[in-house]
Short mmCIF file of C-alpha atoms in Angstrom, two decimals:
data_model
loop_
_atom_site.label_atom_id
_atom_site.label_comp_id
_atom_site.label_asym_id
_atom_site.label_seq_id
_atom_site.Cartn_x
_atom_site.Cartn_y
_atom_site.Cartn_z
CA MET A 24 87.06 -31.80 -35.25
CA GLY A 25 90.39 -31.96 -35.98
CA SER A 26 93.62 -31.15 -33.37
CA LEU A 27 94.42 -27.68 -32.25
CA PRO A 28 97.39 -26.67 -34.02
CA GLU A 29 100.26 -26.45 -31.89
CA PRO A 30 101.97 -22.78 -31.39
CA GLU A 31 105.23 -22.12 -32.66
CA ALA A 32 106.87 -22.22 -29.55
CA HIS A 33 106.44 -25.62 -29.47
CA GLN A 34 106.28 -26.39 -33.10
CA SER A 35 110.04 -27.96 -34.22
CA HIS A 36 110.52 -28.49 -38.26
CA LYS A 37 113.27 -31.08 -37.19
CA LYS A 38 113.13 -33.92 -35.26
CA PRO A 39 115.71 -34.46 -32.27
CA LEU A 40 119.06 -35.00 -33.77
CA GLY A 41 119.77 -38.60 -32.15
CA ILE A 42 116.10 -39.43 -33.46
CA ARG A 43 116.96 -38.44 -36.91
CA PHE A 44 120.30 -40.77 -36.18
CA VAL A 45 118.72 -43.33 -34.90
CA GLU A 46 116.11 -43.58 -37.80
CA HIS A 47 118.65 -43.26 -40.41
CA ARG A 48 120.71 -46.09 -38.87
CA LYS A 49 117.44 -48.51 -39.02
CA LYS A 50 116.46 -47.19 -41.99
CA THR A 51 112.32 -46.67 -40.81
CA ASN A 52 110.85 -44.26 -38.83
CA LEU A 53 110.03 -45.13 -35.50
CA SER A 54 106.68 -45.93 -34.01
CA PHE A 55 104.77 -44.15 -31.32
CA ARG A 56 105.36 -46.02 -28.72
CA SER A 57 109.16 -45.99 -29.62
CA HIS A 58 108.95 -42.50 -29.14
CA GLN A 59 107.06 -42.60 -26.10
CA ALA A 60 109.51 -45.20 -24.10
CA ILE A 61 111.93 -42.71 -25.28
CA VAL A 62 109.99 -40.01 -23.56
CA LEU A 63 110.35 -41.69 -19.96
CA ILE A 64 113.32 -43.41 -20.50
CA VAL A 65 115.84 -39.81 -21.14
CA THR A 66 113.15 -37.48 -18.53
CA PHE A 67 113.73 -40.26 -15.66
CA PHE A 68 117.34 -40.46 -15.78
CA ALA A 69 116.79 -35.96 -16.47
CA TYR A 70 115.25 -36.36 -12.82
CA THR A 71 116.88 -38.99 -11.13
CA SER A 72 120.22 -37.24 -11.95
CA TYR A 73 118.81 -33.22 -10.90
CA HIS A 74 118.26 -35.20 -7.55
CA ALA A 75 121.47 -36.94 -7.93
CA ALA A 76 122.46 -33.15 -7.29
CA ARG A 77 120.46 -32.45 -5.09
CA LYS A 78 121.17 -34.66 -2.38
CA THR A 79 125.33 -34.01 -2.48
CA THR A 80 124.80 -31.36 0.16
CA SER A 81 123.42 -33.16 2.94
CA ILE A 82 126.25 -35.96 1.87
CA VAL A 83 128.53 -33.34 2.26
CA LYS A 84 127.44 -31.83 5.82
CA SER A 85 129.30 -33.71 7.94
CA ALA A 86 132.58 -33.35 6.22
CA LEU A 87 132.20 -29.12 5.95
CA ASP A 88 130.80 -29.30 9.71
CA PRO A 89 132.04 -32.23 11.87
CA THR A 90 129.58 -31.07 14.86
CA SER A 91 126.60 -30.77 13.10
CA SER A 92 125.77 -34.11 14.53
CA GLU A 93 125.02 -32.53 17.73
CA VAL A 94 121.92 -30.76 16.61
CA GLY A 95 119.01 -31.01 18.24
CA LEU A 96 120.37 -33.29 21.71
CA LYS A 97 120.46 -30.77 24.15
CA ILE A 98 118.06 -31.95 26.27
CA VAL A 99 118.56 -35.78 25.11
CA PRO A 100 118.99 -37.44 28.37
CA TRP A 101 121.90 -40.24 26.18
CA LYS A 102 123.92 -37.61 24.70
CA ALA A 103 127.09 -38.19 26.75
CA ILE A 104 126.74 -41.61 26.50
CA PHE A 105 126.46 -41.43 22.35
CA LEU A 106 129.20 -39.17 22.20
CA GLU A 107 131.47 -41.00 24.40
CA SER A 108 130.97 -43.73 22.49
CA THR A 109 131.80 -41.68 18.93
CA PRO A 110 134.18 -39.04 20.25
CA ARG A 111 134.39 -36.03 18.04
CA ASN A 112 137.66 -34.01 17.13
CA SER A 113 137.85 -30.63 18.32
CA THR A 114 137.34 -28.12 15.99
CA SER A 115 140.34 -26.33 16.93
CA SER A 116 142.54 -29.12 16.39
CA GLY A 117 144.17 -29.53 12.71
CA ILE A 118 144.05 -32.66 11.68
CA LEU A 119 141.82 -34.21 9.07
CA GLY A 120 138.20 -34.14 9.30
CA ASN A 121 138.20 -30.95 11.43
CA GLY A 122 135.91 -29.48 8.67
CA TRP A 123 135.66 -26.35 6.00
CA ALA A 124 135.77 -23.08 7.18
CA PRO A 125 133.47 -21.20 7.68
CA PHE A 126 131.24 -24.61 8.61
CA ASN A 127 133.04 -25.61 11.08
CA GLY A 128 132.81 -22.47 13.45
CA PHE A 129 130.35 -22.62 16.70
CA ASP A 130 127.40 -21.43 14.09
CA GLY A 131 128.73 -23.65 11.09
CA THR A 132 125.40 -25.48 11.15
CA GLU A 133 123.43 -22.84 11.26
CA LEU A 134 125.41 -21.59 8.14
CA LEU A 135 124.84 -24.88 6.56
CA GLY A 136 120.35 -24.85 6.98
CA GLU A 137 121.06 -21.61 5.74
CA LEU A 138 122.11 -22.69 2.38
CA ASP A 139 119.69 -25.33 2.27
CA VAL A 140 116.67 -22.87 3.01
CA ALA A 141 118.13 -20.36 0.49
CA PHE A 142 118.06 -22.65 -1.80
CA LEU A 143 114.44 -24.27 -1.40
CA ALA A 144 113.56 -20.86 -1.44
CA VAL A 145 114.71 -19.74 -4.63
CA TYR A 146 114.06 -23.35 -6.20
CA ALA A 147 110.32 -22.61 -4.85
CA LEU A 148 110.62 -18.69 -5.97
CA GLY A 149 111.82 -19.52 -9.38
CA MET A 150 109.61 -22.51 -10.17
CA TYR A 151 107.32 -20.46 -10.96
CA PHE A 152 109.16 -18.60 -13.44
CA SER A 153 109.77 -21.66 -14.66
CA GLY A 154 106.57 -23.08 -15.55
CA HIS A 155 105.76 -19.70 -17.13
CA LEU A 156 108.57 -19.99 -19.52
CA GLY A 157 108.66 -23.22 -20.22
CA ASP A 158 105.41 -22.86 -21.76
CA ARG A 159 106.71 -20.79 -24.00
CA MET A 160 110.21 -22.22 -24.96
CA ASN A 161 110.92 -25.34 -26.46
CA LEU A 162 111.26 -27.28 -23.66
CA ARG A 163 113.94 -29.65 -24.77
CA ILE A 164 115.80 -26.62 -25.11
CA PHE A 165 114.94 -25.03 -21.92
CA LEU A 166 115.24 -28.35 -19.86
CA THR A 167 118.48 -28.70 -21.59
CA ILE A 168 119.38 -25.25 -20.14
CA GLY A 169 118.46 -25.73 -16.97
CA MET A 170 120.65 -29.07 -16.33
CA ILE A 171 123.48 -28.03 -18.10
CA GLY A 172 123.40 -24.54 -15.45
CA THR A 173 122.58 -26.76 -12.54
CA GLY A 174 126.07 -28.51 -13.53
CA PHE A 175 127.96 -25.73 -13.74
CA PHE A 176 126.91 -24.47 -10.13
CA THR A 177 127.11 -27.84 -8.53
CA SER A 178 130.29 -27.71 -10.25
CA LEU A 179 131.07 -24.37 -8.86
CA PHE A 180 130.15 -25.56 -5.14
CA GLY A 181 132.88 -28.37 -5.27
CA ALA A 182 135.45 -26.12 -6.80
CA GLY A 183 135.57 -24.21 -3.65
CA TYR A 184 137.61 -26.72 -2.31
CA TRP A 185 140.52 -26.73 -4.33
CA LEU A 186 140.32 -23.15 -4.56
CA ASN A 187 140.50 -22.81 -1.51
CA ILE A 188 137.36 -20.77 -1.10
CA HIS A 189 136.04 -19.78 2.65
CA SER A 190 133.65 -17.36 1.80
CA PHE A 191 130.16 -18.07 3.17
CA TYR A 192 128.58 -15.89 0.85
CA TYR A 193 130.44 -17.30 -2.50
CA PHE A 194 128.53 -20.45 -1.24
CA LEU A 195 125.35 -19.51 -0.24
CA VAL A 196 125.11 -17.50 -4.10
CA VAL A 197 126.38 -20.52 -5.66
CA GLN A 198 123.43 -22.61 -4.00
CA MET A 199 121.21 -20.43 -4.83
CA LEU A 200 121.81 -20.07 -8.12
CA ALA A 201 121.90 -24.03 -8.85
CA GLY A 202 118.62 -23.68 -6.65
CA LEU A 203 117.11 -21.12 -9.52
CA PHE A 204 118.62 -23.82 -12.61
CA GLN A 205 116.88 -26.63 -10.64
CA SER A 206 113.54 -25.15 -11.09
CA THR A 207 113.51 -25.77 -14.23
CA GLY A 208 113.13 -29.77 -14.15
CA TRP A 209 109.87 -30.49 -13.10
CA PRO A 210 107.80 -28.74 -14.62
CA SER A 211 109.28 -29.65 -17.70
CA VAL A 212 109.73 -33.06 -17.41
CA VAL A 213 106.29 -33.02 -16.41
CA ALA A 214 104.95 -31.44 -19.09
CA VAL A 215 106.97 -33.26 -21.44
CA VAL A 216 105.04 -36.80 -20.42
CA GLY A 217 102.00 -35.19 -19.89
CA ASN A 218 102.18 -34.73 -23.92
CA TRP A 219 102.77 -38.23 -24.67
CA PHE A 220 100.58 -39.99 -22.70
CA GLY A 221 96.30 -39.60 -21.55
CA LYS A 222 94.72 -40.33 -18.77
CA SER A 223 93.68 -44.01 -18.75
CA LYS A 224 97.09 -45.11 -17.37
CA ARG A 225 98.59 -41.68 -16.64
CA GLY A 226 98.61 -42.50 -12.73
CA LEU A 227 99.65 -45.98 -12.82
CA ILE A 228 102.39 -45.08 -15.35
CA MET A 229 103.88 -41.61 -13.81
CA GLY A 230 104.00 -43.82 -10.27
CA ILE A 231 106.47 -46.15 -11.49
CA TRP A 232 108.14 -43.45 -14.09
CA ASN A 233 108.50 -41.04 -10.66
CA ALA A 234 110.97 -43.60 -8.72
CA HIS A 235 113.21 -41.16 -10.48
CA THR A 236 112.75 -38.80 -7.35
CA SER A 237 113.76 -41.91 -5.17
CA ILE A 238 116.82 -43.28 -7.34
CA GLY A 239 118.26 -40.29 -7.40
CA ASN A 240 118.28 -39.57 -3.66
CA ILE A 241 119.45 -43.15 -3.52
CA SER A 242 122.32 -42.58 -6.12
CA GLY A 243 123.46 -39.02 -5.11
CA SER A 244 124.00 -40.24 -1.10
CA LEU A 245 125.73 -43.50 -2.80
CA MET A 246 127.81 -41.15 -5.12
CA ALA A 247 128.73 -38.57 -2.85
CA SER A 248 130.13 -40.83 -0.03
CA PHE A 249 132.01 -42.82 -2.23
CA LEU A 250 133.46 -40.26 -3.49
CA LEU A 251 134.02 -37.91 0.20
CA SER A 252 137.03 -39.52 0.47
CA TYR A 253 138.91 -38.71 -2.32
CA GLY A 254 137.46 -34.55 -0.74
CA TRP A 255 134.78 -33.37 -0.59
CA GLY A 256 134.16 -31.10 -3.92
CA TRP A 257 134.29 -34.39 -5.97
CA SER A 258 130.88 -34.99 -4.71
CA PHE A 259 129.84 -32.14 -6.30
CA VAL A 260 131.39 -32.05 -9.21
CA VAL A 261 131.44 -35.56 -10.66
CA PRO A 262 127.19 -35.58 -9.80
CA GLY A 263 127.37 -31.52 -12.01
CA LEU A 264 129.36 -33.49 -15.06
CA PHE A 265 126.59 -35.90 -15.13
CA ILE A 266 123.72 -34.08 -15.21
CA ALA A 267 125.38 -31.68 -17.28
CA PHE A 268 126.21 -34.71 -20.00
CA ILE A 269 122.37 -35.93 -18.91
CA GLY A 270 121.28 -32.56 -20.38
CA LEU A 271 123.38 -33.21 -23.73
CA VAL A 272 121.70 -36.44 -24.08
CA VAL A 273 117.89 -34.24 -22.97
CA PHE A 274 118.93 -32.67 -26.24
CA LEU A 275 120.01 -34.58 -28.42
CA PHE A 276 116.68 -37.34 -27.62
CA LEU A 277 113.56 -36.01 -25.79
CA PRO A 278 110.59 -35.15 -28.41
CA VAL A 279 108.83 -32.79 -26.12
CA THR A 280 105.34 -33.35 -28.45
CA PRO A 281 104.43 -36.35 -30.73
CA GLU A 282 104.50 -33.57 -34.15
CA SER A 283 108.28 -32.48 -32.70
CA GLY A 284 108.89 -35.84 -32.79
CA GLY A 285 107.36 -36.22 -36.27
CA ALA A 286 105.52 -39.77 -34.73
CA GLU A 287 102.22 -40.85 -36.25
CA GLN A 288 99.36 -41.02 -33.36
CA GLU A 289 97.30 -44.30 -34.02
CA ALA A 290 95.76 -45.90 -31.76
CA ASP A 291 98.49 -46.43 -29.18
CA GLU A 292 98.33 -43.06 -28.23
CA LEU A 293 96.58 -43.90 -25.01
CA ASP A 294 93.83 -41.02 -25.26
CA SER A 295 96.08 -38.13 -25.69
CA PRO A 296 94.64 -35.16 -23.76
CA LYS A 297 95.38 -33.67 -27.72
CA LYS A 298 93.07 -35.89 -29.57
CA ASN A 299 90.61 -34.11 -31.17
CA GLY A 300 90.87 -31.05 -28.91
CA GLU A 301 89.59 -32.98 -26.04
CA GLY A 302 90.14 -32.47 -21.94
CA ILE A 303 90.68 -34.58 -19.32
CA LYS A 304 87.17 -34.65 -16.98
CA GLU A 305 87.43 -34.61 -13.80
CA PRO A 306 84.67 -34.10 -11.36
CA PHE A 307 86.92 -32.11 -9.91
CA LEU A 308 87.99 -30.28 -12.80
CA ARG A 309 84.56 -29.13 -14.30
CA SER A 310 85.62 -25.53 -15.36
CA ASP A 311 83.47 -22.13 -15.38
CA LEU A 312 86.33 -20.66 -17.48
CA GLU A 313 86.05 -19.45 -21.26
CA ASP A 314 88.24 -21.97 -23.84
CA GLU A 315 91.72 -20.64 -24.59
CA GLU A 316 93.99 -21.13 -27.49
CA LYS A 317 96.62 -19.46 -26.47
CA ALA A 318 98.63 -19.99 -23.35
CA VAL A 319 97.56 -20.04 -20.20
CA GLY A 320 98.53 -16.88 -17.82
CA PHE A 321 99.83 -17.28 -13.90
CA ILE A 322 96.53 -15.87 -12.87
CA GLU A 323 94.27 -17.91 -15.08
CA ALA A 324 95.50 -21.01 -13.98
CA TRP A 325 95.31 -20.47 -10.61
CA LYS A 326 91.81 -19.97 -11.69
CA ILE A 327 91.54 -23.72 -12.94
CA PRO A 328 89.19 -25.87 -10.05
CA GLY A 329 91.19 -28.08 -8.39
CA VAL A 330 95.12 -26.52 -8.67
CA ALA A 331 94.83 -24.37 -5.22
CA PRO A 332 93.80 -27.07 -3.51
CA PHE A 333 96.04 -29.17 -4.44
CA ALA A 334 98.98 -27.06 -4.58
CA LEU A 335 98.29 -26.24 -1.23
CA CYS A 336 97.62 -29.53 0.10
CA LEU A 337 101.02 -30.42 -1.54
CA PHE A 338 102.87 -27.59 0.71
CA PHE A 339 102.25 -29.78 3.69
CA ALA A 340 102.85 -33.05 1.78
CA LYS A 341 105.85 -31.82 1.45
CA LEU A 342 106.78 -30.52 4.66
CA VAL A 343 106.05 -33.91 5.51
CA ALA A 344 108.55 -35.30 3.27
CA TYR A 345 111.53 -33.32 2.77
CA THR A 346 111.66 -33.35 6.66
CA PHE A 347 112.30 -36.96 6.26
CA LEU A 348 114.47 -36.28 3.60
CA TYR A 349 116.84 -33.80 5.12
CA TRP A 350 116.36 -34.82 8.72
CA LEU A 351 116.24 -38.89 8.99
CA PRO A 352 119.59 -40.00 8.73
CA PHE A 353 119.78 -38.00 11.61
CA TYR A 354 117.03 -39.38 13.60
CA ILE A 355 118.06 -42.48 12.86
CA SER A 356 121.78 -42.02 13.95
CA HIS A 357 120.06 -40.56 17.47
CA THR A 358 117.47 -42.86 17.84
CA ALA A 359 118.51 -46.18 20.26
CA ILE A 360 116.90 -49.34 18.38
CA ASP A 361 117.04 -51.67 20.31
CA GLY A 362 119.14 -50.22 23.12
CA LYS A 363 122.21 -49.45 20.13
CA PHE A 364 122.81 -46.39 18.37
CA LEU A 365 124.01 -47.30 15.07
CA SER A 366 126.34 -44.92 13.10
CA SER A 367 125.99 -42.00 10.46
CA GLY A 368 126.71 -44.66 7.93
CA ALA A 369 124.36 -47.32 8.60
CA ALA A 370 121.41 -44.99 9.62
CA GLY A 371 122.19 -43.17 6.06
CA ASN A 372 121.85 -46.55 4.34
CA LEU A 373 118.98 -47.62 6.56
CA SER A 374 117.05 -44.48 5.54
CA THR A 375 117.08 -45.17 2.05
CA LEU A 376 113.93 -47.86 3.17
CA PHE A 377 112.01 -44.75 3.12
CA ASP A 378 112.49 -43.76 -0.34
CA ILE A 379 112.06 -47.31 -1.49
CA GLY A 380 108.66 -47.27 0.08
CA GLY A 381 108.00 -44.37 -1.04
CA VAL A 382 108.41 -45.63 -4.55
CA LEU A 383 105.86 -48.76 -3.96
CA GLY A 384 103.59 -45.80 -2.82
CA GLY A 385 103.87 -44.06 -5.82
CA ILE A 386 102.84 -46.72 -8.02
CA LEU A 387 100.33 -47.92 -5.21
CA ALA A 388 98.21 -44.41 -5.42
CA GLY A 389 98.99 -44.13 -9.57
CA HIS A 390 97.01 -47.48 -9.56
CA ILE A 391 94.39 -46.52 -7.30
CA SER A 392 93.24 -43.60 -8.63
CA ASP A 393 93.11 -44.51 -12.39
CA ARG A 394 91.03 -47.57 -11.21
CA LEU A 395 88.54 -45.75 -8.97
CA ASN A 396 89.18 -41.91 -11.37
CA ALA A 397 89.32 -40.44 -8.29
CA ARG A 398 92.53 -38.53 -7.36
CA ALA A 399 91.54 -36.71 -4.81
CA ILE A 400 89.76 -39.38 -2.63
CA THR A 401 93.34 -41.14 -3.28
CA ALA A 402 95.59 -38.39 -2.34
CA ALA A 403 93.96 -37.96 0.87
CA THR A 404 93.12 -40.89 2.08
CA PHE A 405 97.23 -42.00 1.92
CA MET A 406 97.64 -38.64 3.72
CA TYR A 407 94.73 -39.82 6.72
CA GLY A 408 96.83 -43.07 6.71
CA ALA A 409 100.08 -41.36 6.73
CA ILE A 410 99.00 -40.21 10.49
CA PRO A 411 98.96 -43.51 12.05
CA ALA A 412 101.92 -44.55 10.40
CA LEU A 413 104.03 -41.90 11.54
CA PHE A 414 102.49 -41.93 14.70
CA LEU A 415 103.73 -45.82 15.10
CA TYR A 416 107.14 -44.58 14.05
CA ARG A 417 107.95 -42.64 16.66
CA SER A 418 106.49 -44.85 19.49
CA TYR A 419 107.59 -48.46 18.00
CA GLY A 420 110.52 -47.72 15.79
CA HIS A 421 112.86 -48.18 18.52
CA ILE A 422 112.00 -51.93 19.76
CA SER A 423 113.75 -53.60 17.15
CA LEU A 424 115.26 -52.74 13.74
CA THR A 425 113.14 -54.76 12.40
CA PHE A 426 110.41 -52.51 13.53
CA ASN A 427 112.18 -49.85 12.73
CA ILE A 428 112.97 -50.71 8.81
CA VAL A 429 109.08 -52.21 8.25
CA LEU A 430 107.65 -49.01 9.73
CA MET A 431 109.93 -46.72 7.94
CA PHE A 432 108.77 -48.41 4.96
CA ILE A 433 104.93 -47.99 6.05
CA THR A 434 105.64 -44.70 6.47
CA GLY A 435 107.75 -43.94 3.23
CA MET A 436 105.00 -45.41 1.30
CA PHE A 437 101.97 -43.34 3.16
CA VAL A 438 103.93 -39.71 2.97
CA ASN A 439 105.45 -40.22 -0.50
CA GLY A 440 102.17 -41.80 -2.12
CA PRO A 441 99.96 -38.70 -2.15
CA TYR A 442 103.26 -36.41 -2.91
CA ALA A 443 104.30 -38.67 -6.31
CA LEU A 444 100.70 -38.77 -7.00
CA ILE A 445 100.36 -34.87 -7.01
CA THR A 446 102.94 -34.06 -8.70
CA THR A 447 102.51 -35.90 -11.49
CA ALA A 448 99.34 -37.43 -12.63
CA VAL A 449 97.32 -34.97 -10.82
CA SER A 450 99.59 -31.83 -12.01
CA THR A 451 99.16 -33.32 -15.69
CA ASP A 452 94.82 -34.11 -15.22
CA LEU A 453 94.95 -29.90 -14.51
CA GLY A 454 97.11 -28.83 -16.97
CA THR A 455 95.13 -30.64 -19.44
CA HIS A 456 92.05 -29.04 -18.30
CA SER A 457 88.93 -29.32 -20.51
CA SER A 458 88.85 -25.62 -21.12
CA LEU A 459 91.81 -25.69 -22.12
CA ARG A 460 90.92 -27.89 -25.19
CA GLY A 461 94.35 -29.93 -24.51
CA ASN A 462 96.45 -26.69 -24.88
CA SER A 463 100.17 -28.01 -23.59
CA ARG A 464 100.99 -24.81 -23.05
CA ALA A 465 99.48 -24.62 -19.79
CA LEU A 466 101.15 -27.77 -18.87
CA ALA A 467 104.60 -26.36 -16.99
CA THR A 468 102.68 -23.42 -15.87
CA VAL A 469 100.16 -25.71 -13.43
CA THR A 470 102.47 -28.18 -12.60
CA ALA A 471 105.32 -25.16 -11.33
CA ILE A 472 102.65 -23.69 -9.37
CA ILE A 473 101.60 -26.84 -7.56
CA ASP A 474 105.19 -28.22 -7.15
CA GLY A 475 106.24 -24.46 -6.41
CA THR A 476 103.50 -24.09 -4.14
CA GLY A 477 105.03 -27.62 -2.48
CA SER A 478 108.25 -26.62 -2.40
CA VAL A 479 107.88 -23.68 0.08
CA GLY A 480 106.58 -26.21 2.73
CA ALA A 481 109.59 -28.62 1.65
CA ALA A 482 111.99 -25.35 2.51
CA ILE A 483 109.73 -24.49 5.83
CA GLY A 484 109.61 -28.36 6.70
CA PRO A 485 113.17 -29.13 7.81
CA LEU A 486 113.98 -25.31 9.12
CA LEU A 487 111.38 -25.64 11.24
CA THR A 488 112.02 -29.03 12.45
CA GLY A 489 115.96 -27.99 13.01
CA TYR A 490 114.28 -25.33 15.78
CA ILE A 491 111.60 -27.65 17.25
CA SER A 492 114.45 -31.04 17.70
CA ALA A 493 116.02 -29.36 20.24
CA ARG A 494 113.53 -29.86 22.72
CA SER A 495 112.03 -32.89 21.59
CA TRP A 496 111.50 -35.06 18.75
CA ASN A 497 107.91 -36.25 19.95
CA GLU A 498 106.91 -31.77 19.24
CA VAL A 499 108.77 -33.23 15.26
CA PHE A 500 106.21 -35.93 14.75
CA THR A 501 103.35 -33.97 16.36
CA MET A 502 103.64 -30.98 13.75
CA LEU A 503 104.25 -33.76 11.20
CA MET A 504 101.28 -35.33 11.61
CA GLY A 505 99.48 -31.77 11.98
CA ALA A 506 100.46 -31.13 8.69
CA ALA A 507 99.32 -34.27 7.26
CA LEU A 508 95.90 -33.64 8.49
CA VAL A 509 95.08 -30.73 7.57
CA ALA A 510 97.14 -31.62 3.50
CA GLY A 511 94.21 -34.33 4.00
CA LEU A 512 91.45 -31.56 4.81
CA LEU A 513 92.35 -29.36 1.82
CA LEU A 514 90.99 -31.86 -0.34
CA THR A 515 87.45 -32.23 1.36
CA ARG A 516 85.78 -30.66 -0.78
CA LEU A 517 87.26 -32.37 -3.94
CA VAL A 518 86.57 -35.24 -2.20
CA MET A 519 82.99 -34.41 -1.98
CA ALA A 520 82.85 -33.62 -5.50
CA GLU A 521 83.72 -37.14 -6.48
CA MET A 522 82.18 -39.01 -4.18
CA ALA A 523 78.90 -37.30 -5.50
CA ALA A 524 80.22 -38.44 -9.12
CA LYS A 525 80.71 -42.01 -7.90
CA ILE A 526 77.17 -42.09 -6.22
CA GLY A 527 75.62 -40.80 -9.28
CA GLU A 528 77.40 -43.20 -11.23
CA TRP A 529 76.50 -46.15 -9.38
CA ARG A 530 72.55 -44.91 -9.27
CA SER A 531 72.73 -44.53 -12.79
CA GLN A 532 73.56 -47.69 -13.17
CA ALA A 533 71.56 -49.99 -10.85
CA ARG A 534 68.30 -47.85 -12.81
CA PRO A 535 68.49 -50.23 -15.70
CA ARG A 536 68.57 -53.25 -13.13
CA VAL A 537 65.70 -52.85 -11.01
CA ALA A 538 63.72 -51.57 -14.23
CA GLU A 539 64.02 -54.90 -15.73
CA GLY A 540 63.06 -56.45 -12.24
CA LEU A 541 60.35 -54.49 -12.68
CA ASP A 542 59.65 -55.45 -15.57
CA VAL A 543 59.29 -59.10 -14.69
#
């Protein structure tokens, strides 16, 4: 059976200008593998730039509100010792480092928290609409618009520094619009990568590719920290210009599908889900739905088996991951490690080890799920493994710097492993479900549903931590361990289905051996 015809919205009669230029210079068409390499590289830098722009706000908080580090310390017994060793300027003084109105008042921390919640709430809501639009537009154009829009509003936030703007609502509206445009990124890049890579090695490839999240966080932190000494506005403007530039690269070089890139699909297409109209077949992806060639609607996408459990699992997984993203540097700087307190800068640098552990966790989770052909079992196992990792980090991370580093790295591996797996390989598997017959117009919608639901948890986790940490960090870690447990339990039905399928496979393989023994 031949391949399904591509929808007009995804067909391009012209290759991207950059691809045409490269082929003109080489005087030959690029191979399929060359196109795959371009897709991986361009989408990698695209989402790296998204996270670099997103990370800026958490770095600049200390410049906007110098007293923000006192949050959550109201009953910590060593508060006085720490503040005496690192005195802070009074918000009423007129010296440099006094913050930026309206964030340098008594309610500055709450206002900054409202910016975070507003950004993540709009981001989560926008994700659902972005997936719906992305499946009905040319993803290259859609992603370019999203990146340039993100760059514009990120820079506009920083422009408040030179324009001497002190209206909270200005920063709130700009941050919300930045979150709206940021929501275009993830559904688009996952859909494009899913179009070019089949199932056989998807977990491993996407696990490695997903390192862009951690690299974006690290590079965004370093970039914003370096530029902070020149004025906090630069910490927004430069990342904003960077993501806009990468958006132009996307427009020039990103082929959305093999058809739009004019690539000849050979044996190296890695079992593309589009090949012969085939869909992904997993034990938890068996379908009761009728085959459809039209674009999948929002409600229909929710009905795909596996979408709802994984979306809800990601809600709790991202609650844990984003709590660490927003609060880990603060937690480290306010925890005595071997009897000593680290500076804010040293704590920020040390916290990057959580992201590095997350890179390894994403690669391991992807590789293991490929080898076992069991996404749910792998994700649930990592979530359950995160529970003792969180307990050990809270209980023993203060003993010495070495203990802190090792336990933080392990915690990052278990926390970010399933997060990376679900948002990449699992989303793509579900977006190419057998009922869809390889229709890539479901990829962005399914990805948006899963990651959008997860992003709601990403907004709630840091918000709850701000209140709970004022009472006790033990309660914060109890909340995180509970969230990890619930995330694993939500996959129970899918885990049982995969285990039943595995047992069936083992029994079917054992029967011929038993029969041979009886014949002898």
